[in-house]
XYZ file of C-alpha atoms in Angstrom:
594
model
C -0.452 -4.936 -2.416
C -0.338 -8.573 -3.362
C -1.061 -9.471 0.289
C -4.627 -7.409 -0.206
C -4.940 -8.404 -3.534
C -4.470 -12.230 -3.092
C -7.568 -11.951 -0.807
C -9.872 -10.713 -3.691
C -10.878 -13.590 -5.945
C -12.388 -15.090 -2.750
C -14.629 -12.174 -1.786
C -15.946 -12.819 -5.284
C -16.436 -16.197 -5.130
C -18.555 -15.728 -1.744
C -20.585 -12.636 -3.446
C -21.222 -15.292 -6.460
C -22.764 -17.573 -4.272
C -24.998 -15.329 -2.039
C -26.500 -14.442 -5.262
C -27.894 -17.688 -5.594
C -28.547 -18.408 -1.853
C -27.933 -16.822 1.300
C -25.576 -18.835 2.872
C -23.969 -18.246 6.049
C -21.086 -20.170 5.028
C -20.529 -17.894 2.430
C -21.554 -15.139 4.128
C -18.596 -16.069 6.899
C -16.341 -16.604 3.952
C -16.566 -12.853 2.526
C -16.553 -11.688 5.743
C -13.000 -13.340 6.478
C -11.751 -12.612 2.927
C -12.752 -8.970 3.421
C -10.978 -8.633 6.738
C -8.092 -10.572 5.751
C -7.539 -7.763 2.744
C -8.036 -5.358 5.194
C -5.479 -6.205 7.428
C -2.946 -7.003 5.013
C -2.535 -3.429 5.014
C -3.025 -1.298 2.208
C -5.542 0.812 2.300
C -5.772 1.406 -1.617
C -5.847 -2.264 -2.882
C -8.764 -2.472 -0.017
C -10.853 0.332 -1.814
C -10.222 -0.635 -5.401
C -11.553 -3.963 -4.352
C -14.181 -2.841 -2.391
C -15.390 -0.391 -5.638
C -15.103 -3.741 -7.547
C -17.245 -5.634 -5.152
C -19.892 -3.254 -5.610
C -19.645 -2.802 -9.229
C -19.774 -6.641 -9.534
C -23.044 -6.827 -6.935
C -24.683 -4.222 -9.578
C -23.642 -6.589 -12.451
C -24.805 -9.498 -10.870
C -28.259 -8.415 -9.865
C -30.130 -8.422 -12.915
C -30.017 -12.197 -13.067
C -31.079 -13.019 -9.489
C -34.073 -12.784 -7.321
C -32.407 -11.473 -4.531
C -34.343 -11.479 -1.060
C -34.095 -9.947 2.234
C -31.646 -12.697 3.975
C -29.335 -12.047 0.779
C -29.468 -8.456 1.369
C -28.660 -9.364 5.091
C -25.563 -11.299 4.170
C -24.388 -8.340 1.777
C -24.695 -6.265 4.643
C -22.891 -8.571 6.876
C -19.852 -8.723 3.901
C -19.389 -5.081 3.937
C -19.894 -4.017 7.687
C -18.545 -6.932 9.635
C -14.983 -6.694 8.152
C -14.610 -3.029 9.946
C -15.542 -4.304 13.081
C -13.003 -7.714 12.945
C -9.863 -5.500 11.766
C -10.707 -2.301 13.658
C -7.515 -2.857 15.889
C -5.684 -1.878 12.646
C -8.378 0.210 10.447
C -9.587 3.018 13.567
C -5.196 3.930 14.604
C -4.675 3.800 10.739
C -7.721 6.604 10.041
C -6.570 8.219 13.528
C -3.323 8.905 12.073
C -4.654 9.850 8.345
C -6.044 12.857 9.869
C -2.573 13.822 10.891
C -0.775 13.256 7.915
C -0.178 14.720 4.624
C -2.969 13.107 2.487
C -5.858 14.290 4.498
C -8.304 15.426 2.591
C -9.012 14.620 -1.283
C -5.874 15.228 -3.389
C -6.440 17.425 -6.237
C -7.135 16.217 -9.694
C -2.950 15.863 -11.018
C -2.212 13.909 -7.502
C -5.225 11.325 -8.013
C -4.702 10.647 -11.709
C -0.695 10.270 -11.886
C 0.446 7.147 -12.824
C -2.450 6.436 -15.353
C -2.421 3.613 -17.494
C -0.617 4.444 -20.498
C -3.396 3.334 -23.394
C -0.432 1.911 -25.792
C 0.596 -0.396 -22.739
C -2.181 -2.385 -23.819
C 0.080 -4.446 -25.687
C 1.966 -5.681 -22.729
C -0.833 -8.139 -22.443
C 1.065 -10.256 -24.636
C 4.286 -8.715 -24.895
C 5.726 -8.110 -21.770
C 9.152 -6.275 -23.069
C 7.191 -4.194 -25.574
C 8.640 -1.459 -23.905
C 12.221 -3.203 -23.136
C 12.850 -3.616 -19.297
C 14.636 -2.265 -16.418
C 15.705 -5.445 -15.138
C 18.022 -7.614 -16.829
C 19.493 -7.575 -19.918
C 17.715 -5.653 -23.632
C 16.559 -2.396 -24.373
C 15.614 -0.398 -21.073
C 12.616 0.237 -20.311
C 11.152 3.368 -22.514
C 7.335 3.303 -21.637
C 5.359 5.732 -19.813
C 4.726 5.302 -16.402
C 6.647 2.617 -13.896
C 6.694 -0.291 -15.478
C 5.898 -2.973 -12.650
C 2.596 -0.070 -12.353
C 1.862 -1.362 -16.097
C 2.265 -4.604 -15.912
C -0.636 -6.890 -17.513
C 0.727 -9.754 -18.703
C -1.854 -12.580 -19.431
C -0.340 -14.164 -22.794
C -1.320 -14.904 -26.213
C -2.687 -18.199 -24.943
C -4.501 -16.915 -22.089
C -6.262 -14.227 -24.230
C -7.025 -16.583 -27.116
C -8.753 -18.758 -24.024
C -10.480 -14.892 -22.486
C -12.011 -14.851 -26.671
C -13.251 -18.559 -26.311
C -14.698 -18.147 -22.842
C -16.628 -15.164 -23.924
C -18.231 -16.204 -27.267
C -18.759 -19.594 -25.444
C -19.915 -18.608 -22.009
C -23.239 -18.295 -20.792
C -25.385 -15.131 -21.049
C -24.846 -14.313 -17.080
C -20.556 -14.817 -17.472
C -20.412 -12.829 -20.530
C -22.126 -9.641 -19.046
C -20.559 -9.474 -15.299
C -16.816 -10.407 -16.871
C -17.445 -7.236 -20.038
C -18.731 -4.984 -17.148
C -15.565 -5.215 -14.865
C -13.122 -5.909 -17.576
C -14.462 -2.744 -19.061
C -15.381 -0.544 -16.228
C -11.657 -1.415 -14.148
C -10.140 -0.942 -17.708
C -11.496 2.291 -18.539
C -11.044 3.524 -14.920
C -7.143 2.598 -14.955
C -6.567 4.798 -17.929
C -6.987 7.802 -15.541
C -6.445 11.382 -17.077
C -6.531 9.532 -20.678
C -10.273 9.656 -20.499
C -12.517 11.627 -19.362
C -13.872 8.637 -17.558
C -11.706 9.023 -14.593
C -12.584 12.858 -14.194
C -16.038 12.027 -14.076
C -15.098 9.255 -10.978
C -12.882 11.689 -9.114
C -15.821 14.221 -9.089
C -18.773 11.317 -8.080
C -17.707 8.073 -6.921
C -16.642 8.716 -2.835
C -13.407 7.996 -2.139
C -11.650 7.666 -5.400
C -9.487 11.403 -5.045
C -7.884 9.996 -1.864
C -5.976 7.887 -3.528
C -3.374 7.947 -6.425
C -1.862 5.490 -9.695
C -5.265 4.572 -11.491
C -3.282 2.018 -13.164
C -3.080 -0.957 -10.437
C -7.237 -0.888 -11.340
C -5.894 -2.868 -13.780
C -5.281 -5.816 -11.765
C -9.451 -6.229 -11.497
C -9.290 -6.598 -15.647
C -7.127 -9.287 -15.637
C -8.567 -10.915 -12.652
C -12.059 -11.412 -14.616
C -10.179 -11.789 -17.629
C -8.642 -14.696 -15.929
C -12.394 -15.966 -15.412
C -13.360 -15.983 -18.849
C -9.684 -18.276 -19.808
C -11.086 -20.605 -17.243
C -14.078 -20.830 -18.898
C -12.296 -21.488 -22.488
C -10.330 -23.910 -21.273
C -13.312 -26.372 -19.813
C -14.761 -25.361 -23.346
C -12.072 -26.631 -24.985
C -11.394 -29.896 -22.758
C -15.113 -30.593 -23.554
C -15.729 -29.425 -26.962
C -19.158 -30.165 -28.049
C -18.467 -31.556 -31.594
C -15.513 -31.812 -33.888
C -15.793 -28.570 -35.941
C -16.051 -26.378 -33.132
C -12.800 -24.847 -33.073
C -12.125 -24.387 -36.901
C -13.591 -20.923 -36.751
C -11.179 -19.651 -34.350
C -7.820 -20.195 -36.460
C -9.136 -17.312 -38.662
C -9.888 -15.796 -35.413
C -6.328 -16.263 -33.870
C -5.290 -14.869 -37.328
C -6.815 -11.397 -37.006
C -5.762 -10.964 -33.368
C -2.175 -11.791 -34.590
C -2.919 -9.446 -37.329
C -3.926 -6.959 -35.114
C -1.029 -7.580 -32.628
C 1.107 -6.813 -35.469
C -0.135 -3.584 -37.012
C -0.629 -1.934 -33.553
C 3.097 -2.851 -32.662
C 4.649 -1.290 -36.291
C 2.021 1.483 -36.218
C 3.470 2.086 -31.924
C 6.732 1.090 -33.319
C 6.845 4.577 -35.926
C 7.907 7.584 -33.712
C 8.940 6.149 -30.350
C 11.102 3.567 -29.384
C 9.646 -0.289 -29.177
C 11.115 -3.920 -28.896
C 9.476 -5.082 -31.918
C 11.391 -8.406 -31.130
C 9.299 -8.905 -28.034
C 6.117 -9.724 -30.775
C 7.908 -12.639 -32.336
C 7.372 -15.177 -29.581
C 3.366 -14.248 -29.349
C 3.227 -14.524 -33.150
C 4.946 -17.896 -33.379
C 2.656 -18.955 -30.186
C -0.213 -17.806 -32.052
C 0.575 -19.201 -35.040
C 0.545 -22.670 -33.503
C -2.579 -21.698 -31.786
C -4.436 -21.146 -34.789
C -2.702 -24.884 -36.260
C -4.563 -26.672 -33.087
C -7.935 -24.973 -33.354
C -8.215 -26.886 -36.487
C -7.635 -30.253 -34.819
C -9.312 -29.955 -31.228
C -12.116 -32.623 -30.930
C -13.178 -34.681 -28.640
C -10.950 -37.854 -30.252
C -7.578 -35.841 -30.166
C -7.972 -34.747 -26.190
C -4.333 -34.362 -26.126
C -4.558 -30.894 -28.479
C -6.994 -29.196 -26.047
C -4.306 -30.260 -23.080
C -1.511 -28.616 -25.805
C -2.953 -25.405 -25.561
C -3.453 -25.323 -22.104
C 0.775 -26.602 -21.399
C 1.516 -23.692 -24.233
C 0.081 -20.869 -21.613
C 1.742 -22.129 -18.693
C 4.787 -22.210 -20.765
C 3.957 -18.714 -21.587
C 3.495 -17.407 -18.053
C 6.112 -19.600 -17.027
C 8.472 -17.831 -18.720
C 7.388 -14.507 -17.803
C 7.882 -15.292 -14.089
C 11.267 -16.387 -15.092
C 12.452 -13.868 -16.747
C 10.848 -10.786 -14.360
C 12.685 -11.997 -11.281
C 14.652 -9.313 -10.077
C 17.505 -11.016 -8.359
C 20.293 -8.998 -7.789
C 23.903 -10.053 -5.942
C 24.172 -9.943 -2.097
C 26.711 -6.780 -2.757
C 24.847 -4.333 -5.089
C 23.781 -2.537 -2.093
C 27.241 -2.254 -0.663
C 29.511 0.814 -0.523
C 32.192 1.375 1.131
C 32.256 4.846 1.866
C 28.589 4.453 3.587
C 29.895 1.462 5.534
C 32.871 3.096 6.882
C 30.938 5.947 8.218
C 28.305 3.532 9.685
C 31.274 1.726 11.329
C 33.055 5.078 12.430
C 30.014 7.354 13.598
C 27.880 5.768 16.294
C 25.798 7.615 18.411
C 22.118 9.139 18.147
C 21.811 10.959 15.318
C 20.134 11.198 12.020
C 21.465 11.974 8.406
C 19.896 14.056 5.292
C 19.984 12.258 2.497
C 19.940 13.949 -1.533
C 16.890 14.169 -2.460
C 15.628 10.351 -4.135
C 18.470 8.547 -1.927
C 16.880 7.542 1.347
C 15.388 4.229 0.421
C 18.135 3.273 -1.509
C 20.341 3.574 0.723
C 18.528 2.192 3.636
C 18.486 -1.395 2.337
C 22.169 -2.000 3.477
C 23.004 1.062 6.006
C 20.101 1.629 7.957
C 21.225 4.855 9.550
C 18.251 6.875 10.937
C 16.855 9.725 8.835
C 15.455 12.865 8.891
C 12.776 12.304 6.591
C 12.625 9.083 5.567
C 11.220 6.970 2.954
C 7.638 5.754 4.484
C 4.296 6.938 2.477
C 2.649 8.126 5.722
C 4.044 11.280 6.040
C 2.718 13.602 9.330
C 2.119 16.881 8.186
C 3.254 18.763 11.282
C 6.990 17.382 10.432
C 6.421 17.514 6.767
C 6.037 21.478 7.034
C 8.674 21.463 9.806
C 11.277 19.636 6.928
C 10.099 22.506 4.549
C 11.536 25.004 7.301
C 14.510 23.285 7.665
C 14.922 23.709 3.537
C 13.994 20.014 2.582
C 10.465 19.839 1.062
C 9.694 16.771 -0.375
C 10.154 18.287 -3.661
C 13.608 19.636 -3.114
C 16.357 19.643 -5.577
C 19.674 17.993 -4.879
C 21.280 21.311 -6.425
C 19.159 23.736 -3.733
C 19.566 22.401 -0.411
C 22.535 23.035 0.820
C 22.348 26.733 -0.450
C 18.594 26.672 1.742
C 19.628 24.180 4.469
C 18.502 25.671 8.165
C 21.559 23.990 9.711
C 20.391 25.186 13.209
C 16.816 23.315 12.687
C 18.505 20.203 11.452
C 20.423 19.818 14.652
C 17.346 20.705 16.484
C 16.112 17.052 15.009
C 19.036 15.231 15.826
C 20.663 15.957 12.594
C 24.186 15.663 11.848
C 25.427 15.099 8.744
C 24.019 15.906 5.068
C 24.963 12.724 2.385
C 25.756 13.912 -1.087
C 24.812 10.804 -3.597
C 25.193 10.790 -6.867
C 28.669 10.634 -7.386
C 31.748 7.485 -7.352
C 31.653 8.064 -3.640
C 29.007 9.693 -1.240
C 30.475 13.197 0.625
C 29.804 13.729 3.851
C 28.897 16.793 5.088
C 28.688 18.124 8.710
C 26.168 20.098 9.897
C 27.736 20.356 13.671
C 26.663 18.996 17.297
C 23.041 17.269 17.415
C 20.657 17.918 19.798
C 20.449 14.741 22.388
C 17.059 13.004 21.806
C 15.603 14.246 25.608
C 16.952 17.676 27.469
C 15.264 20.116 29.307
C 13.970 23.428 29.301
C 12.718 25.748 31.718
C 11.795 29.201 29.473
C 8.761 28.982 27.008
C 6.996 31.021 24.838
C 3.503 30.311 23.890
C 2.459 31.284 20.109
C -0.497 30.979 17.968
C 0.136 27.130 15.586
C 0.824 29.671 12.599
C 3.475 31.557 13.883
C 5.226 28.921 15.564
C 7.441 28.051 12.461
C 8.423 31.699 11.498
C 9.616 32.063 14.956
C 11.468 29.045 14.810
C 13.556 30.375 12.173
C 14.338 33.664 13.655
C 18.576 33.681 14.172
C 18.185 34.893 17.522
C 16.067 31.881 18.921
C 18.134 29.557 21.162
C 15.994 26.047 20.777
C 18.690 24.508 23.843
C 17.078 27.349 26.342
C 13.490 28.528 25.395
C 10.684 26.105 24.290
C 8.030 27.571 21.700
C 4.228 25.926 22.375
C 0.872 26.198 21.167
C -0.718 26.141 24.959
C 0.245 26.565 28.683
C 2.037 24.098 29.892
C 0.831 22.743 33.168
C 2.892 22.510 35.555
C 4.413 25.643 35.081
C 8.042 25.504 35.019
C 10.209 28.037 36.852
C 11.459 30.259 34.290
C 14.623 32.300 33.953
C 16.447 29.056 35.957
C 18.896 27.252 34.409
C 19.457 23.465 34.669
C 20.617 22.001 38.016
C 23.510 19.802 38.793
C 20.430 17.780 40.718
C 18.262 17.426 37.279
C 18.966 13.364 36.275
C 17.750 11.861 32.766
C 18.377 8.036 32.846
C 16.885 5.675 29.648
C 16.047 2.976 31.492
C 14.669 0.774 28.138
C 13.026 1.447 24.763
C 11.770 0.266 21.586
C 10.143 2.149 18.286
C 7.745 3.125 19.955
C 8.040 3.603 24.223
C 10.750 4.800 26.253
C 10.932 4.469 29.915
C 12.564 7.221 31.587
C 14.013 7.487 35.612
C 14.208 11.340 36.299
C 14.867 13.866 39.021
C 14.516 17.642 39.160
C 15.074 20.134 41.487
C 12.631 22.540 39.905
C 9.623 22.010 37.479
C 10.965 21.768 33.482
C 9.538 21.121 30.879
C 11.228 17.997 28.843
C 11.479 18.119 25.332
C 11.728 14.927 22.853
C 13.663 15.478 19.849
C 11.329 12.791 17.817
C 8.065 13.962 15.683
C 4.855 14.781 17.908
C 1.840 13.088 16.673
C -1.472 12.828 19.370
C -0.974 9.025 19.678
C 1.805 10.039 22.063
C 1.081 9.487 25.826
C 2.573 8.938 29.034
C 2.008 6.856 31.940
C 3.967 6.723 35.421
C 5.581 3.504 36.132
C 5.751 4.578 39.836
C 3.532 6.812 41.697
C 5.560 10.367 41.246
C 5.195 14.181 42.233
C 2.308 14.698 39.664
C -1.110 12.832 38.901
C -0.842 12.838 34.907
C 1.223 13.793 32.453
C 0.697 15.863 29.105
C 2.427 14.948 25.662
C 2.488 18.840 23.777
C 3.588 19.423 20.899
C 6.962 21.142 20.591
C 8.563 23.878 18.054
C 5.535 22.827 15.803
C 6.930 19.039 15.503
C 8.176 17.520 18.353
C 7.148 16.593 21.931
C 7.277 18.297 25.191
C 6.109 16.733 28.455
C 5.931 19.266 31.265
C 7.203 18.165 34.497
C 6.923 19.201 38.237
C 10.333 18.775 40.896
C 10.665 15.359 42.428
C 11.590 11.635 40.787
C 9.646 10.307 37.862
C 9.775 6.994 36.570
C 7.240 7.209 33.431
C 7.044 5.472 30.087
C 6.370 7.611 27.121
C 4.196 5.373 24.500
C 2.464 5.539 21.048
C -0.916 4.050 22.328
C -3.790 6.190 20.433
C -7.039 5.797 21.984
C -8.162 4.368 18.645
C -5.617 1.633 18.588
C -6.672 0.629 22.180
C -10.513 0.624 21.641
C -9.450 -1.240 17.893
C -7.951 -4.145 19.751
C -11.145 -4.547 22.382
C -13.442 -3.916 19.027
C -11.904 -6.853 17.410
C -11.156 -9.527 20.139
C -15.292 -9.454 20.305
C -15.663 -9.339 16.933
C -13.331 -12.448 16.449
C -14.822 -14.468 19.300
C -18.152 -13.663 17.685
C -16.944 -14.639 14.705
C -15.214 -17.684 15.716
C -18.693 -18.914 17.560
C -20.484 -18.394 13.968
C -17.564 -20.383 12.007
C -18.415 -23.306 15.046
C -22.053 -22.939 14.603
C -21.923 -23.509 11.240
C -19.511 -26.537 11.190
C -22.356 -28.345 13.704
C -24.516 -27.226 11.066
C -23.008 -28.932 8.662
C -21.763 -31.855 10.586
C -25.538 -32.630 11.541
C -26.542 -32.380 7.873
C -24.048 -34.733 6.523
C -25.025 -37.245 9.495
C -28.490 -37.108 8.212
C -27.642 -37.736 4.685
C -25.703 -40.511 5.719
C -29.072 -42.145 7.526
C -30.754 -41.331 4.558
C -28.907 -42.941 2.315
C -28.574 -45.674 4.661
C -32.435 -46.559 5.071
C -32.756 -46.530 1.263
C -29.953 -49.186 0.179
């Protein structure tokens, strides 16, 4: 997220300044930024700010004459971006429409992980809530809290109050629009706001955690403190900056009450408010005295926020010792069982225990989730949502093995138990018996106790070419790895009859394969298998083949944005010519008149 996010301030900047002239400097510049957040890759940072962008174009265009080359470079900002990181953006749609999230999520999905409205006060307060890091009162809020996380400071927002009642006309509207608009939208199902978005603004339901909208509040929030603090390093006579000691008053005041008032019937840090207060306090003592004769109060201030925020980086780093991670049970069993296989984890303990023993899972911790293995976990008896007490009672031992796995890791307890579920499947053998069913039936057959998975393959089509059924493996049928990565194998095999191979990793239609070597057949088919993993039919001879992820859309991405980056590169030159020939005749200019 912060690698998207980081790229957002400049795709402002550049929109800024093709408001008040088309520029294709500029116009390069938000182009670049754009990509940049693109291919930093995550896809919902890249909408928010993309929502934003628009929003602030609509804020902005009141106060400009905009003309047709403006519009042009607008247009350029938002298409040209696709184009540049389309060897990332076309695989990563490719594989949406495989995966669990397709379509728009339903109201609950899209608005969990709202912006609590009372965590408002973490704008100055950090630990309001107390903390899950380090040492005080744990963390009681609503929510995650790095999800509500808004810290600015009693400086900075004394600055954000200054910048806004001194700003111009222009500043004052675009910074209340977004502040307001991302603000309201973060608050999610606390509004009716956000319902109103899900059901009208395109895009919005795909996503989930309205609350990292908040990030956009701050970020013009941040604006307006830059703007109070050149007001207050220029102030335009002595007197100023009396009226805004009362003013820090009542925001202390307020500060105060809302904490007591949050404070009654829940459980608050009310210590957390003391070092705002006292901050404030000697905010309000400075305002008195900033002129432009003491210049050394107006640089006070500005040391006091960085103080502020100092500390606050300082005290949220979450360092933890090289060991937390260890265990010894885990790394015994790492040590003692090697071999290719894959564990079950309880239910919230994958990730968690991936960070020191890697050992490959069934399920995983990733976000991108294909449905075809999602629904073939839920047939095994592992949903997503399954409870630690309920799956070994539901566990489909017989389907687990089927995908490689071989033991189920209790958690939760002084030391992890480890539970066999018997011998797993290798990751390639072969089959020569099929049965071809309809997609939906393909899972209930699965789990019918009679079904032998090690001699009969279930598939959704023919397989072509046909292998010879009712034949058993041959002492003459050879399976060599010859190398392999995440995501290829290469493969040396011989049969004595056609078979049909089977691959005991998740199907997904980026899946190919290509011979290495000329071989017994022209081309070779990757088919989905018992609903969720491969099968590539084969005829008799030797095959040396690699089996790849290489989806059309990644290959015709990379092609799509080596032009667009040579293209883009040549602009970038053309304008530094540009530029170089209009600084040379400045130069002569100035020149001919000394």
């Amino acid at each position: 997220m912060i690698d998207s996010w980081a790229w957002a301030p400049l795709l402002f900047l550049s929109i800024d300044r093709l408001f008040r002239q088309a520029s294709l400097g500029w116009c390069l510049i938000g182009i670049f930024s754009a990509a940049m957040s693109v291919l930093a890759g995550h896809p919902q940072c890249v909408y928010f700010t993309a929502l934003m962008a628009a929003i602030y174009c609509v804020a902005l265009w009141p106060f400009f004459s905009v003309r047709l080359p403006q519009i042009g470079a607008f247009i350029c900002v938002a298409i040209a971006p696709v184009f540049l990181s389309a060897a990332q953006l076309l695989p990563g749609m490719a594989v949406a429409s495989e995966c669990t999230r397709t379509g728009n999520a339903d109201f609950f999905f899209s608005s969990s992980f709202s912006f609590p409205p009372e965590s408002i006060m973490r704008l100055v307060a950090d630990r309001f809530f107390g903390s899950g890091f380090g040492h005080g009162q744990p963390w009681t809020g609503r929510s995650f809290e790095h999800e509500t996380a808004c810290f600015i400071g009693i400086t900075a927002l004394m600055l954000a109050l200054i910048g806004f009642m001194q700003g111009e006309r222009r500043l004052r509207w675009t910074s209340t629009v977004m502040i307001l608009f991302s603000g309201v939208l973060s608050l999610g199902h606390y509004t009716p706001v956000f319902e109103v978005a899900y059901r009208w603004i395109p895009g919005i339901a795909y996503f989930r955690i309205p609350a990292r909208l908040v990030f956009y509040s701050t970020l013009f929030a941040a604006l307006l403190v830059g703007k109070g603090a050149d007001v207050i390093l220029k102030p335009p006579n002595g007197s100023a900056f009396r009226r805004y000691a009362p003013v820090a008053f009542s925001v202390l005041l307020i500060i105060a009450c809302a904490g007591i008032g949050l404070a009654c019937g829940s459980t608050v840090d009310l210590t957390s408010l003391a070092l705002p207060i006292c901050v404030g306090i000697l905010l309000a003592i400075l305002f008195v005295f900033i002129n432009g004769r003491r210049p050394w109060v107006a640089r006070t201030v500005l040391l006091l926020g960085v103080a502020e925020l100092s500390l606050y980086v300082h005290t949220n780093r979450t360092l933890l010792p090289t060991d937390f991670f260890d265990d010894a049970g885990l790394a015994l069993f790492a040590s003692e069982h090697l071999g290719d296989f894959r564990v079950l984890d309880s239910p919230g303990f994958t990730s968690t225990r991936q960070v020191k023993h890697p050992i490959p899972n069934l399920l995983g911790s990733d976000p991108i989730k294909l449905s075809r293995y999602i629904e073939f976990m839920e047939a095994i008896g592992y949903p997503e949502d399954a409870k630690d007490e309920e799956v070994l009672r539901k566990l489909n031992r017989s389907l687990a093995r089927l995908a490689r796995g071989s033991y189920y890791i209790q958690h939760g307890r002084a030391t992890p138990e480890f539970i066999e579920l018997g011998e797993p499947y290798p990751r390639f053998y072969f089959v020569r018996d099929y049965r071809v069913l309809p997609k939906q039936e393909v899972l209930p057959a699965l789990t019918d106790s009679a079904f032998d998975p090690r001699t009969t393959v279930l598939l959704e089509r023919e397989p072509v070419p046909l292998p010879v059924v009712n034949t058993h493996a041959s002492e003459n049928d050879e399976l060599a790895i010859v190398d392999s990565s995440t995501d290829h194998f290469t493969l040396k095999i011989a049969l004595a009859e056609p078979a049909i191979l089977i691959n005991t990793d998740a199907y997904s239609e980026g899946w190919r394969v290509v011979p290495v070597q000329p071989g017994p057949q022209p081309s070779y088919e990757v088919m989905p298998a018992f609903y969720a993993l491969r099968a590539i039919p084969l005829a008799a001879g030797h095959h040396v083949i690699r089996l790849e992820y290489s989806p059309l859309a990644f290959r015709v991405g990379v092609w799509v944005s080596l032009i667009s980056w040579i293209l883009f590169l040549l602009a970038v030159l053309a304008c530094l010519i540009r530029y170089v020939r209009q600084s040379g005749k400045r130069s002569e200019s100035y020149s001919v008149c000394t």
